[in-house]
PDB file of C-alpha atoms in Angstrom:
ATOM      1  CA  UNK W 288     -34.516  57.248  46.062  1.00  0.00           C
ATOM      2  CA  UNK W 289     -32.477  60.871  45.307  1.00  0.00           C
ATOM      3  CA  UNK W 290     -35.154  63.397  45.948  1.00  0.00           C
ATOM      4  CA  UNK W 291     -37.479  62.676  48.123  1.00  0.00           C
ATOM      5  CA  UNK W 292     -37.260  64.266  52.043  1.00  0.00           C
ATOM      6  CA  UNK W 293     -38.869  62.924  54.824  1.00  0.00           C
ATOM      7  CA  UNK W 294     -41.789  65.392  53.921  1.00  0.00           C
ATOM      8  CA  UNK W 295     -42.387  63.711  50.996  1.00  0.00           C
ATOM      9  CA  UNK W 296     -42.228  60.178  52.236  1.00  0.00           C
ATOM     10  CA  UNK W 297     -44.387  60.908  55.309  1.00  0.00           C
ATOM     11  CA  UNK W 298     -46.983  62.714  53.128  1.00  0.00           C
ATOM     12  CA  UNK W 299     -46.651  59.455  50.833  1.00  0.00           C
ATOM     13  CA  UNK W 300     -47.645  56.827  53.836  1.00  0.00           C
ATOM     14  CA  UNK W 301     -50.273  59.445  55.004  1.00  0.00           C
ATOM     15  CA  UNK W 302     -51.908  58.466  51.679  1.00  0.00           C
ATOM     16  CA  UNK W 303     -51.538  54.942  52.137  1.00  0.00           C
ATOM     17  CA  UNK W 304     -52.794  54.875  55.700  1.00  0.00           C
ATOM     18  CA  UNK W 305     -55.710  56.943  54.911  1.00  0.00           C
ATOM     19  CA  UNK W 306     -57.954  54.358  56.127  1.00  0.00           C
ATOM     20  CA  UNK W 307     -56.205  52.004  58.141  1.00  0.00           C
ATOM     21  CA  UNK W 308     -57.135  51.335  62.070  1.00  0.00           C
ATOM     22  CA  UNK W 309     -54.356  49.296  63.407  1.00  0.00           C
ATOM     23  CA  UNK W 310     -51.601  47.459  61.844  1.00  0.00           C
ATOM     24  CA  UNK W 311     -53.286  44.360  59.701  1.00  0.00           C
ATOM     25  CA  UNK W 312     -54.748  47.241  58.237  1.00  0.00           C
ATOM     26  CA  UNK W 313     -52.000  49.483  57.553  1.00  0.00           C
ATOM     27  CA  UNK W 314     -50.527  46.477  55.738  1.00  0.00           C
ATOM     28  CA  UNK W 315     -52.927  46.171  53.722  1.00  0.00           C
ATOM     29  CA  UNK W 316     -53.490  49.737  52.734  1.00  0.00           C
ATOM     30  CA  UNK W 317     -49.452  49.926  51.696  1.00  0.00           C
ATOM     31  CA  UNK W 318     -49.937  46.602  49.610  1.00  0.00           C
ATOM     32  CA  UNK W 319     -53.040  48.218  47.814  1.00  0.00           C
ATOM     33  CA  UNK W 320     -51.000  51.562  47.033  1.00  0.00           C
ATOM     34  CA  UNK W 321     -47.949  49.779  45.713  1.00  0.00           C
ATOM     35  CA  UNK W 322     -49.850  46.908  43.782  1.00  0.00           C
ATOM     36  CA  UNK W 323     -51.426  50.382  41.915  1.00  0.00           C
ATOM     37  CA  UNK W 324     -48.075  52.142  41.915  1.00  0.00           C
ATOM     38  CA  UNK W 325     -45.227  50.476  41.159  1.00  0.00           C
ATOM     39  CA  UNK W 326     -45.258  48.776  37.818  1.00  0.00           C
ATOM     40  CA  UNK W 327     -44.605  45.593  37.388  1.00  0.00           C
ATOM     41  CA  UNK W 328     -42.476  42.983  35.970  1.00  0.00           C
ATOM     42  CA  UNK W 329     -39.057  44.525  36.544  1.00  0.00           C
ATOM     43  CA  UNK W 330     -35.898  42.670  36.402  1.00  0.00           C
ATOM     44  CA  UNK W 331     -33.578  42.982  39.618  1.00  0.00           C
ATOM     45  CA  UNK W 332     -30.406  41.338  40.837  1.00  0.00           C
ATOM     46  CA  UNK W 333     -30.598  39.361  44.502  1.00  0.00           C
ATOM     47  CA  UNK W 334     -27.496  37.727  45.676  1.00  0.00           C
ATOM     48  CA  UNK W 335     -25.960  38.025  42.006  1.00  0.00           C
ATOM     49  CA  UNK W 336     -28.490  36.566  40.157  1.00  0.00           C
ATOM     50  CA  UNK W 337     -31.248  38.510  37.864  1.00  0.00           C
ATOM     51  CA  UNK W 338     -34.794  37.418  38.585  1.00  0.00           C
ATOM     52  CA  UNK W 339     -38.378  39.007  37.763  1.00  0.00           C
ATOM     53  CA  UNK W 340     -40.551  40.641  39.772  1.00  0.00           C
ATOM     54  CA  UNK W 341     -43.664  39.484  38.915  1.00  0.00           C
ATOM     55  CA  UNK W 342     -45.551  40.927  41.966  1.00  0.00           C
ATOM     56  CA  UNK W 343     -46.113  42.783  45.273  1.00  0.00           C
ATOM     57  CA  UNK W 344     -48.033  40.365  47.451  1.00  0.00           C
ATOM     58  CA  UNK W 345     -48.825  40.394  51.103  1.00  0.00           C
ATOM     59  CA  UNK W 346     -48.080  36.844  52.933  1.00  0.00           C
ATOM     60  CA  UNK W 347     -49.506  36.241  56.190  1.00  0.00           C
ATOM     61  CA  UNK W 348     -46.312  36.508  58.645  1.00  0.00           C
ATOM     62  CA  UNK W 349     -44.218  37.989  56.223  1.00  0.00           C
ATOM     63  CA  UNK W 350     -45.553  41.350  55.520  1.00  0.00           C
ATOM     64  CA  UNK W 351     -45.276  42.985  52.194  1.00  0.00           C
ATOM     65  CA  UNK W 352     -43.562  40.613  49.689  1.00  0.00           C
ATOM     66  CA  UNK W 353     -41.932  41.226  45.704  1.00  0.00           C
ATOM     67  CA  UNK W 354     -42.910  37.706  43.917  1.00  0.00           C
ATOM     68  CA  UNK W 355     -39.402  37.057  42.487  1.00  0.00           C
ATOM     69  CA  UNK W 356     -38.845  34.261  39.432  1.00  0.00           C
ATOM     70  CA  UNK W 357     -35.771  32.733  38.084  1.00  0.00           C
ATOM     71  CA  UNK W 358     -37.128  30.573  35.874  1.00  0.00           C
ATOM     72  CA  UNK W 359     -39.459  28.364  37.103  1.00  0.00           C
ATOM     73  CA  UNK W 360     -38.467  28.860  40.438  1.00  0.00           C
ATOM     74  CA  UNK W 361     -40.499  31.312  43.018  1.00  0.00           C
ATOM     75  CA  UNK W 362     -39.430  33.216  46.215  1.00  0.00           C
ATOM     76  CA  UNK W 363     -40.683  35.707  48.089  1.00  0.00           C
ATOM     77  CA  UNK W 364     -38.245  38.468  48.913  1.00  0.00           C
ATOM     78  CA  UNK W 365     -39.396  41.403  51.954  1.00  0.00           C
ATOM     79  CA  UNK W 366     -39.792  44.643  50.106  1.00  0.00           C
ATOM     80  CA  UNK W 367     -37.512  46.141  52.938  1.00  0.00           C
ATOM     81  CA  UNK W 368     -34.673  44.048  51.452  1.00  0.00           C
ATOM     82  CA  UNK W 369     -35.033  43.761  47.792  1.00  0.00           C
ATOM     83  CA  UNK W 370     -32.736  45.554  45.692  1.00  0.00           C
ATOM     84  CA  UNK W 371     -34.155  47.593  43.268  1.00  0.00           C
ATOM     85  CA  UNK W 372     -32.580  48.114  39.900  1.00  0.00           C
ATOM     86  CA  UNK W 373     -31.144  51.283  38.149  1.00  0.00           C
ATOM     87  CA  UNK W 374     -33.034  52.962  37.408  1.00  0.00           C
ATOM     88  CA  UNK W 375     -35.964  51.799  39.346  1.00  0.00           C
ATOM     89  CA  UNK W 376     -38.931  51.064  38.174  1.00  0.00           C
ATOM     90  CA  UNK W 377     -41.721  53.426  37.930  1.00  0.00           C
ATOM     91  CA  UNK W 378     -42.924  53.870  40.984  1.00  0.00           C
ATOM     92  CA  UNK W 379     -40.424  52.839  43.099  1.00  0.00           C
ATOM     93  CA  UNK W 380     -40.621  55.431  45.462  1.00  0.00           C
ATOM     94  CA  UNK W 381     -43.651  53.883  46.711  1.00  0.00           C
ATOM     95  CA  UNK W 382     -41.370  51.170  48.276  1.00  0.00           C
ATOM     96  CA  UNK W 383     -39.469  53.722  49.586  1.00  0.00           C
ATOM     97  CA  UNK W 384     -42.358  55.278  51.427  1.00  0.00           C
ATOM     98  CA  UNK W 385     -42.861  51.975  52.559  1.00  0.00           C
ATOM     99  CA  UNK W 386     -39.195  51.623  53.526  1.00  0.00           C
ATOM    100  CA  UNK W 387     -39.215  54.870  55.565  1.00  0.00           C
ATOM    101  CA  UNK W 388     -42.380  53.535  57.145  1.00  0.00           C
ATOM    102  CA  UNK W 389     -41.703  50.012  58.120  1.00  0.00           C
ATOM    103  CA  UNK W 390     -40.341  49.034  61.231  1.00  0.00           C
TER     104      UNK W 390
END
């Protein structure tokens, strides 16, 4: 996202890690912030195709998920590697705090 420094980001996941001892729990603090945040359903495009976000969901082994539907067809998509759309949705710069965060 245009605007936002490194200042801003880190300040961001300070907020979302308020609370968190250890990774597990980081995890789940960044879910809870952009499950708040970031509004949801927004249409993206992954490999071509449009699909829905329906929801940010954490997976065991897989981290911090979008819920993506085409159809009737689910898949989980990493946050780290889902397009977003443009413009983004509103509060998208929560998964760029995220982003800047993850490893």
């Amino acid at each position: 996202m245009e605007g936002l420094s490194d200042q801003d980001l880190d300040a961001m996941i300070a907020v979302a890690l308020v609370d968190a001892y250890g990774e597990d729990e980081e995890l789940v603090g960044f879910h809870a912030v952009l499950s708040d945040r970031v509004t949801v359903p927004f249409t993206t495009e992954v490999l071509g195709v449009d699909v829905i976000v329906e929801e940010i969901d954490l997976r065991p082994g897989s981290g911090v998920v979008a819920i993506c539907r085409r159809g009737r067809i689910l898949q989980p998509i990493g946050l780290r590697d889902l397009p977003l759309p443009d413009p983004p949705p509103e509060g998208a710069e929560w998964i760029e705090a995220f982003r800047h965060w993850a490893p």
